[in-house]
């Protein structure tokens, strides 16, 4: 259970042609990897899709927040 409360881990990836760093807790990295597998997408492609949706919002959140919300909504609507 302690793993659930682990602090953020920063990872770098290329999305939409540019390098970016994302800090997420390990539980969210795991969920994101599982979602990418379920969608049949590479991890960076899924993040790029989430990023594209995020920037269309009236007040876009940061990318890490958008990923967390996307994962929550996916699970809730699942």
PDB file of N, CA and C in Angstrom:
ATOM      1  N   UNK A   1       0.816  -1.199   0.000  1.00  0.00           N
ATOM      2  CA  UNK A   1       0.000   0.000   0.000  1.00  0.00           C
ATOM      3  C   UNK A   1       0.856   1.259   0.000  1.00  0.00           C
ATOM      4  N   UNK A   2       2.056   1.199   0.536  1.00  0.00           N
ATOM      5  CA  UNK A   2       2.923   2.379   0.589  1.00  0.00           C
ATOM      6  C   UNK A   2       3.242   2.901  -0.808  1.00  0.00           C
ATOM      7  N   UNK A   3       3.263   2.011  -1.808  1.00  0.00           N
ATOM      8  CA  UNK A   3       3.555   2.442  -3.177  1.00  0.00           C
ATOM      9  C   UNK A   3       2.523   3.432  -3.690  1.00  0.00           C
ATOM     10  N   UNK A   4       1.306   3.341  -3.195  1.00  0.00           N
ATOM     11  CA  UNK A   4       0.250   4.256  -3.611  1.00  0.00           C
ATOM     12  C   UNK A   4       0.628   5.692  -3.265  1.00  0.00           C
ATOM     13  N   UNK A   5       1.374   5.875  -2.184  1.00  0.00           N
ATOM     14  CA  UNK A   5       1.715   7.214  -1.708  1.00  0.00           C
ATOM     15  C   UNK A   5       3.121   7.650  -2.116  1.00  0.00           C
ATOM     16  N   UNK A   6       3.722   6.973  -3.064  1.00  0.00           N
ATOM     17  CA  UNK A   6       5.048   7.356  -3.539  1.00  0.00           C
ATOM     18  C   UNK A   6       4.979   8.698  -4.245  1.00  0.00           C
ATOM     19  N   UNK A   7       6.033   9.484  -4.106  1.00  0.00           N
ATOM     20  CA  UNK A   7       6.084  10.801  -4.718  1.00  0.00           C
ATOM     21  C   UNK A   7       6.242  10.739  -6.225  1.00  0.00           C
ATOM     22  N   UNK A   8       6.089  11.892  -6.866  1.00  0.00           N
ATOM     23  CA  UNK A   8       6.166  11.955  -8.327  1.00  0.00           C
ATOM     24  C   UNK A   8       7.521  11.520  -8.876  1.00  0.00           C
ATOM     25  N   UNK A   9       7.450  10.936 -10.061  1.00  0.00           N
ATOM     26  CA  UNK A   9       8.637  10.535 -10.814  1.00  0.00           C
ATOM     27  C   UNK A   9       8.606  11.324 -12.117  1.00  0.00           C
ATOM     28  N   UNK A  10       9.705  12.022 -12.413  1.00  0.00           N
ATOM     29  CA  UNK A  10       9.769  12.822 -13.643  1.00  0.00           C
ATOM     30  C   UNK A  10      10.331  11.971 -14.775  1.00  0.00           C
ATOM     31  N   UNK A  11       9.648  12.023 -15.914  1.00  0.00           N
ATOM     32  CA  UNK A  11      10.108  11.311 -17.113  1.00  0.00           C
ATOM     33  C   UNK A  11      10.056  12.275 -18.285  1.00  0.00           C
ATOM     34  N   UNK A  12      10.987  12.102 -19.186  1.00  0.00           N
ATOM     35  CA  UNK A  12      11.017  12.917 -20.403  1.00  0.00           C
ATOM     36  C   UNK A  12      10.469  12.097 -21.558  1.00  0.00           C
ATOM     37  N   UNK A  13       9.760  12.766 -22.447  1.00  0.00           N
ATOM     38  CA  UNK A  13       9.257  12.099 -23.646  1.00  0.00           C
ATOM     39  C   UNK A  13       9.047  13.117 -24.752  1.00  0.00           C
ATOM     40  N   UNK A  14       8.957  12.606 -25.957  1.00  0.00           N
ATOM     41  CA  UNK A  14       8.675  13.443 -27.118  1.00  0.00           C
ATOM     42  C   UNK A  14       7.189  13.354 -27.416  1.00  0.00           C
ATOM     43  N   UNK A  15       6.539  14.519 -27.466  1.00  0.00           N
ATOM     44  CA  UNK A  15       5.140  14.551 -27.882  1.00  0.00           C
ATOM     45  C   UNK A  15       4.962  15.701 -28.854  1.00  0.00           C
ATOM     46  N   UNK A  16       4.224  15.443 -29.892  1.00  0.00           N
ATOM     47  CA  UNK A  16       3.944  16.454 -30.914  1.00  0.00           C
ATOM     48  C   UNK A  16       5.224  17.142 -31.387  1.00  0.00           C
ATOM     49  N   UNK A  17       6.281  16.371 -31.508  1.00  0.00           N
ATOM     50  CA  UNK A  17       7.524  16.898 -32.061  1.00  0.00           C
ATOM     51  C   UNK A  17       8.401  17.695 -31.109  1.00  0.00           C
ATOM     52  N   UNK A  18       8.039  17.734 -29.830  1.00  0.00           N
ATOM     53  CA  UNK A  18       8.907  18.445 -28.893  1.00  0.00           C
ATOM     54  C   UNK A  18       9.099  17.631 -27.620  1.00  0.00           C
ATOM     55  N   UNK A  19      10.248  17.856 -26.987  1.00  0.00           N
ATOM     56  CA  UNK A  19      10.564  17.151 -25.748  1.00  0.00           C
ATOM     57  C   UNK A  19       9.863  17.841 -24.585  1.00  0.00           C
ATOM     58  N   UNK A  20       9.359  17.045 -23.669  1.00  0.00           N
ATOM     59  CA  UNK A  20       8.729  17.585 -22.472  1.00  0.00           C
ATOM     60  C   UNK A  20       9.002  16.646 -21.307  1.00  0.00           C
ATOM     61  N   UNK A  21       8.927  17.170 -20.113  1.00  0.00           N
ATOM     62  CA  UNK A  21       9.064  16.367 -18.899  1.00  0.00           C
ATOM     63  C   UNK A  21       7.727  16.351 -18.184  1.00  0.00           C
ATOM     64  N   UNK A  22       7.381  15.191 -17.674  1.00  0.00           N
ATOM     65  CA  UNK A  22       6.117  15.026 -16.964  1.00  0.00           C
ATOM     66  C   UNK A  22       6.414  14.375 -15.622  1.00  0.00           C
ATOM     67  N   UNK A  23       5.863  14.937 -14.563  1.00  0.00           N
ATOM     68  CA  UNK A  23       6.005  14.372 -13.221  1.00  0.00           C
ATOM     69  C   UNK A  23       4.674  13.782 -12.790  1.00  0.00           C
ATOM     70  N   UNK A  24       4.669  12.474 -12.589  1.00  0.00           N
ATOM     71  CA  UNK A  24       3.479  11.764 -12.123  1.00  0.00           C
ATOM     72  C   UNK A  24       3.886  10.760 -11.047  1.00  0.00           C
ATOM     73  N   UNK A  25       2.979  10.482 -10.147  1.00  0.00           N
ATOM     74  CA  UNK A  25       3.207   9.446  -9.167  1.00  0.00           C
ATOM     75  C   UNK A  25       3.244   8.093  -9.881  1.00  0.00           C
ATOM     76  N   UNK A  26       4.004   7.129  -9.326  1.00  0.00           N
ATOM     77  CA  UNK A  26       4.119   5.818  -9.991  1.00  0.00           C
ATOM     78  C   UNK A  26       2.773   5.165 -10.304  1.00  0.00           C
ATOM     79  N   UNK A  27       1.785   5.325  -9.450  1.00  0.00           N
ATOM     80  CA  UNK A  27       0.480   4.706  -9.713  1.00  0.00           C
ATOM     81  C   UNK A  27      -0.142   5.273 -10.994  1.00  0.00           C
ATOM     82  N   UNK A  28       0.103   6.563 -11.282  1.00  0.00           N
ATOM     83  CA  UNK A  28      -0.422   7.156 -12.517  1.00  0.00           C
ATOM     84  C   UNK A  28       0.404   6.729 -13.725  1.00  0.00           C
ATOM     85  N   UNK A  29       1.730   6.579 -13.567  1.00  0.00           N
ATOM     86  CA  UNK A  29       2.540   6.059 -14.674  1.00  0.00           C
ATOM     87  C   UNK A  29       2.055   4.657 -15.049  1.00  0.00           C
ATOM     88  N   UNK A  30       1.791   3.826 -14.039  1.00  0.00           N
ATOM     89  CA  UNK A  30       1.306   2.468 -14.311  1.00  0.00           C
ATOM     90  C   UNK A  30      -0.037   2.496 -15.030  1.00  0.00           C
ATOM     91  N   UNK A  31      -0.960   3.328 -14.537  1.00  0.00           N
ATOM     92  CA  UNK A  31      -2.281   3.429 -15.168  1.00  0.00           C
ATOM     93  C   UNK A  31      -2.170   3.954 -16.590  1.00  0.00           C
ATOM     94  N   UNK A  32      -1.272   4.910 -16.816  1.00  0.00           N
ATOM     95  CA  UNK A  32      -1.087   5.467 -18.157  1.00  0.00           C
ATOM     96  C   UNK A  32      -0.535   4.412 -19.114  1.00  0.00           C
ATOM     97  N   UNK A  33       0.431   3.620 -18.648  1.00  0.00           N
ATOM     98  CA  UNK A  33       0.974   2.534 -19.476  1.00  0.00           C
ATOM     99  C   UNK A  33      -0.122   1.518 -19.820  1.00  0.00           C
ATOM    100  N   UNK A  34      -0.938   1.170 -18.836  1.00  0.00           N
ATOM    101  CA  UNK A  34      -2.026   0.220 -19.083  1.00  0.00           C
ATOM    102  C   UNK A  34      -3.041   0.787 -20.077  1.00  0.00           C
ATOM    103  N   UNK A  35      -3.343   2.070 -19.947  1.00  0.00           N
ATOM    104  CA  UNK A  35      -4.283   2.706 -20.873  1.00  0.00           C
ATOM    105  C   UNK A  35      -3.715   2.719 -22.288  1.00  0.00           C
ATOM    106  N   UNK A  36      -2.440   3.022 -22.423  1.00  0.00           N
ATOM    107  CA  UNK A  36      -1.811   3.035 -23.748  1.00  0.00           C
ATOM    108  C   UNK A  36      -1.870   1.647 -24.379  1.00  0.00           C
ATOM    109  N   UNK A  37      -1.588   0.621 -23.586  1.00  0.00           N
ATOM    110  CA  UNK A  37      -1.674  -0.752 -24.096  1.00  0.00           C
ATOM    111  C   UNK A  37      -3.098  -1.076 -24.527  1.00  0.00           C
ATOM    112  N   UNK A  38      -4.063  -0.704 -23.702  1.00  0.00           N
ATOM    113  CA  UNK A  38      -5.468  -0.984 -24.021  1.00  0.00           C
ATOM    114  C   UNK A  38      -5.915  -0.252 -25.288  1.00  0.00           C
ATOM    115  N   UNK A  39      -5.379   0.934 -25.507  1.00  0.00           N
ATOM    116  CA  UNK A  39      -5.726   1.733 -26.691  1.00  0.00           C
ATOM    117  C   UNK A  39      -4.900   1.328 -27.912  1.00  0.00           C
ATOM    118  N   UNK A  40      -3.883   0.473 -27.695  1.00  0.00           N
ATOM    119  CA  UNK A  40      -3.015   0.058 -28.794  1.00  0.00           C
ATOM    120  C   UNK A  40      -2.113   1.175 -29.290  1.00  0.00           C
ATOM    121  N   UNK A  41      -1.696   2.045 -28.363  1.00  0.00           N
ATOM    122  CA  UNK A  41      -0.869   3.200 -28.715  1.00  0.00           C
ATOM    123  C   UNK A  41       0.431   3.190 -27.931  1.00  0.00           C
ATOM    124  N   UNK A  42       1.484   3.738 -28.526  1.00  0.00           N
ATOM    125  CA  UNK A  42       2.686   3.986 -27.726  1.00  0.00           C
ATOM    126  C   UNK A  42       2.348   5.024 -26.647  1.00  0.00           C
ATOM    127  N   UNK A  43       3.059   4.969 -25.554  1.00  0.00           N
ATOM    128  CA  UNK A  43       2.793   5.875 -24.440  1.00  0.00           C
ATOM    129  C   UNK A  43       2.834   7.333 -24.875  1.00  0.00           C
ATOM    130  N   UNK A  44       3.841   7.714 -25.649  1.00  0.00           N
ATOM    131  CA  UNK A  44       3.946   9.126 -26.052  1.00  0.00           C
ATOM    132  C   UNK A  44       2.806   9.547 -26.981  1.00  0.00           C
ATOM    133  N   UNK A  45       2.265   8.615 -27.754  1.00  0.00           N
ATOM    134  CA  UNK A  45       1.126   8.947 -28.619  1.00  0.00           C
ATOM    135  C   UNK A  45      -0.130   9.201 -27.792  1.00  0.00           C
ATOM    136  N   UNK A  46      -0.341   8.412 -26.744  1.00  0.00           N
ATOM    137  CA  UNK A  46      -1.483   8.644 -25.873  1.00  0.00           C
ATOM    138  C   UNK A  46      -1.341   9.980 -25.156  1.00  0.00           C
ATOM    139  N   UNK A  47      -0.143  10.270 -24.674  1.00  0.00           N
ATOM    140  CA  UNK A  47       0.081  11.560 -24.007  1.00  0.00           C
ATOM    141  C   UNK A  47      -0.157  12.710 -24.986  1.00  0.00           C
ATOM    142  N   UNK A  48       0.246  12.540 -26.233  1.00  0.00           N
ATOM    143  CA  UNK A  48       0.009  13.583 -27.241  1.00  0.00           C
ATOM    144  C   UNK A  48      -1.485  13.807 -27.458  1.00  0.00           C
ATOM    145  N   UNK A  49      -2.279  12.738 -27.451  1.00  0.00           N
ATOM    146  CA  UNK A  49      -3.732  12.887 -27.587  1.00  0.00           C
ATOM    147  C   UNK A  49      -4.331  13.627 -26.394  1.00  0.00           C
ATOM    148  N   UNK A  50      -3.883  13.265 -25.194  1.00  0.00           N
ATOM    149  CA  UNK A  50      -4.361  13.944 -23.991  1.00  0.00           C
ATOM    150  C   UNK A  50      -3.959  15.409 -24.039  1.00  0.00           C
ATOM    151  N   UNK A  51      -2.747  15.686 -24.489  1.00  0.00           N
ATOM    152  CA  UNK A  51      -2.253  17.065 -24.586  1.00  0.00           C
ATOM    153  C   UNK A  51      -3.089  17.863 -25.583  1.00  0.00           C
ATOM    154  N   UNK A  52      -3.429  17.265 -26.712  1.00  0.00           N
ATOM    155  CA  UNK A  52      -4.228  17.956 -27.723  1.00  0.00           C
ATOM    156  C   UNK A  52      -5.609  18.307 -27.177  1.00  0.00           C
ATOM    157  N   UNK A  53      -6.209  17.396 -26.408  1.00  0.00           N
ATOM    158  CA  UNK A  53      -7.500  17.690 -25.781  1.00  0.00           C
ATOM    159  C   UNK A  53      -7.352  18.801 -24.740  1.00  0.00           C
ATOM    160  N   UNK A  54      -6.274  18.725 -23.971  1.00  0.00           N
ATOM    161  CA  UNK A  54      -6.027  19.676 -22.885  1.00  0.00           C
ATOM    162  C   UNK A  54      -5.945  21.103 -23.386  1.00  0.00           C
ATOM    163  N   UNK A  55      -5.223  21.320 -24.469  1.00  0.00           N
ATOM    164  CA  UNK A  55      -4.991  22.694 -24.923  1.00  0.00           C
ATOM    165  C   UNK A  55      -6.234  23.326 -25.540  1.00  0.00           C
ATOM    166  N   UNK A  56      -7.277  22.526 -25.766  1.00  0.00           N
ATOM    167  CA  UNK A  56      -8.531  23.070 -26.276  1.00  0.00           C
ATOM    168  C   UNK A  56      -9.426  23.623 -25.168  1.00  0.00           C
ATOM    169  N   UNK A  57      -9.067  23.365 -23.913  1.00  0.00           N
ATOM    170  CA  UNK A  57      -9.876  23.833 -22.791  1.00  0.00           C
ATOM    171  C   UNK A  57      -9.763  25.351 -22.653  1.00  0.00           C
ATOM    172  N   UNK A  58     -10.796  25.963 -22.094  1.00  0.00           N
ATOM    173  CA  UNK A  58     -10.782  27.415 -21.880  1.00  0.00           C
ATOM    174  C   UNK A  58      -9.628  27.834 -20.979  1.00  0.00           C
ATOM    175  N   UNK A  59      -9.366  27.059 -19.945  1.00  0.00           N
ATOM    176  CA  UNK A  59      -8.255  27.319 -19.025  1.00  0.00           C
ATOM    177  C   UNK A  59      -7.481  26.012 -18.878  1.00  0.00           C
ATOM    178  N   UNK A  60      -6.590  25.726 -19.845  1.00  0.00           N
ATOM    179  CA  UNK A  60      -5.911  24.429 -19.842  1.00  0.00           C
ATOM    180  C   UNK A  60      -5.092  24.194 -18.573  1.00  0.00           C
ATOM    181  N   UNK A  61      -5.266  23.005 -17.969  1.00  0.00           N
ATOM    182  CA  UNK A  61      -4.434  22.652 -16.827  1.00  0.00           C
ATOM    183  C   UNK A  61      -3.040  22.260 -17.318  1.00  0.00           C
ATOM    184  N   UNK A  62      -2.115  22.074 -16.393  1.00  0.00           N
ATOM    185  CA  UNK A  62      -0.811  21.578 -16.827  1.00  0.00           C
ATOM    186  C   UNK A  62      -0.980  20.132 -17.299  1.00  0.00           C
ATOM    187  N   UNK A  63       0.000  19.642 -18.013  1.00  0.00           N
ATOM    188  CA  UNK A  63      -0.125  18.333 -18.650  1.00  0.00           C
ATOM    189  C   UNK A  63      -0.275  17.208 -17.631  1.00  0.00           C
ATOM    190  N   UNK A  64       0.485  17.243 -16.548  1.00  0.00           N
ATOM    191  CA  UNK A  64       0.370  16.180 -15.539  1.00  0.00           C
ATOM    192  C   UNK A  64      -1.036  16.145 -14.956  1.00  0.00           C
ATOM    193  N   UNK A  65      -1.605  17.291 -14.674  1.00  0.00           N
ATOM    194  CA  UNK A  65      -2.978  17.339 -14.154  1.00  0.00           C
ATOM    195  C   UNK A  65      -3.956  16.797 -15.187  1.00  0.00           C
ATOM    196  N   UNK A  66      -3.765  17.163 -16.440  1.00  0.00           N
ATOM    197  CA  UNK A  66      -4.650  16.679 -17.505  1.00  0.00           C
ATOM    198  C   UNK A  66      -4.587  15.154 -17.618  1.00  0.00           C
ATOM    199  N   UNK A  67      -3.406  14.592 -17.463  1.00  0.00           N
ATOM    200  CA  UNK A  67      -3.258  13.136 -17.526  1.00  0.00           C
ATOM    201  C   UNK A  67      -4.001  12.482 -16.375  1.00  0.00           C
ATOM    202  N   UNK A  68      -3.826  13.017 -15.179  1.00  0.00           N
ATOM    203  CA  UNK A  68      -4.525  12.447 -14.016  1.00  0.00           C
ATOM    204  C   UNK A  68      -6.044  12.493 -14.206  1.00  0.00           C
ATOM    205  N   UNK A  69      -6.548  13.642 -14.663  1.00  0.00           N
ATOM    206  CA  UNK A  69      -7.991  13.790 -14.878  1.00  0.00           C
ATOM    207  C   UNK A  69      -8.464  12.841 -15.973  1.00  0.00           C
ATOM    208  N   UNK A  70      -7.709  12.732 -17.057  1.00  0.00           N
ATOM    209  CA  UNK A  70      -8.070  11.833 -18.148  1.00  0.00           C
ATOM    210  C   UNK A  70      -8.155  10.395 -17.641  1.00  0.00           C
ATOM    211  N   UNK A  71      -7.164   9.983 -16.857  1.00  0.00           N
ATOM    212  CA  UNK A  71      -7.164   8.624 -16.315  1.00  0.00           C
ATOM    213  C   UNK A  71      -8.356   8.395 -15.383  1.00  0.00           C
ATOM    214  N   UNK A  72      -8.661   9.382 -14.546  1.00  0.00           N
ATOM    215  CA  UNK A  72      -9.795   9.264 -13.646  1.00  0.00           C
ATOM    216  C   UNK A  72     -11.096   9.139 -14.441  1.00  0.00           C
ATOM    217  N   UNK A  73     -11.267  10.005 -15.430  1.00  0.00           N
ATOM    218  CA  UNK A  73     -12.489   9.980 -16.248  1.00  0.00           C
ATOM    219  C   UNK A  73     -12.607   8.662 -16.999  1.00  0.00           C
ATOM    220  N   UNK A  74     -11.496   8.149 -17.495  1.00  0.00           N
ATOM    221  CA  UNK A  74     -11.499   6.872 -18.217  1.00  0.00           C
ATOM    222  C   UNK A  74     -11.962   5.758 -17.297  1.00  0.00           C
ATOM    223  N   UNK A  75     -11.462   5.743 -16.090  1.00  0.00           N
ATOM    224  CA  UNK A  75     -11.838   4.705 -15.119  1.00  0.00           C
ATOM    225  C   UNK A  75     -13.314   4.849 -14.724  1.00  0.00           C
ATOM    226  N   UNK A  76     -13.722   6.085 -14.490  1.00  0.00           N
ATOM    227  CA  UNK A  76     -15.098   6.346 -14.067  1.00  0.00           C
ATOM    228  C   UNK A  76     -16.094   5.962 -15.161  1.00  0.00           C
ATOM    229  N   UNK A  77     -15.763   6.309 -16.406  1.00  0.00           N
ATOM    230  CA  UNK A  77     -16.673   6.061 -17.514  1.00  0.00           C
ATOM    231  C   UNK A  77     -16.550   4.656 -18.089  1.00  0.00           C
ATOM    232  N   UNK A  78     -15.452   3.988 -17.713  1.00  0.00           N
ATOM    233  CA  UNK A  78     -15.072   2.700 -18.216  1.00  0.00           C
ATOM    234  C   UNK A  78     -16.085   1.696 -18.384  1.00  0.00           C
TER     235      UNK A  78
END
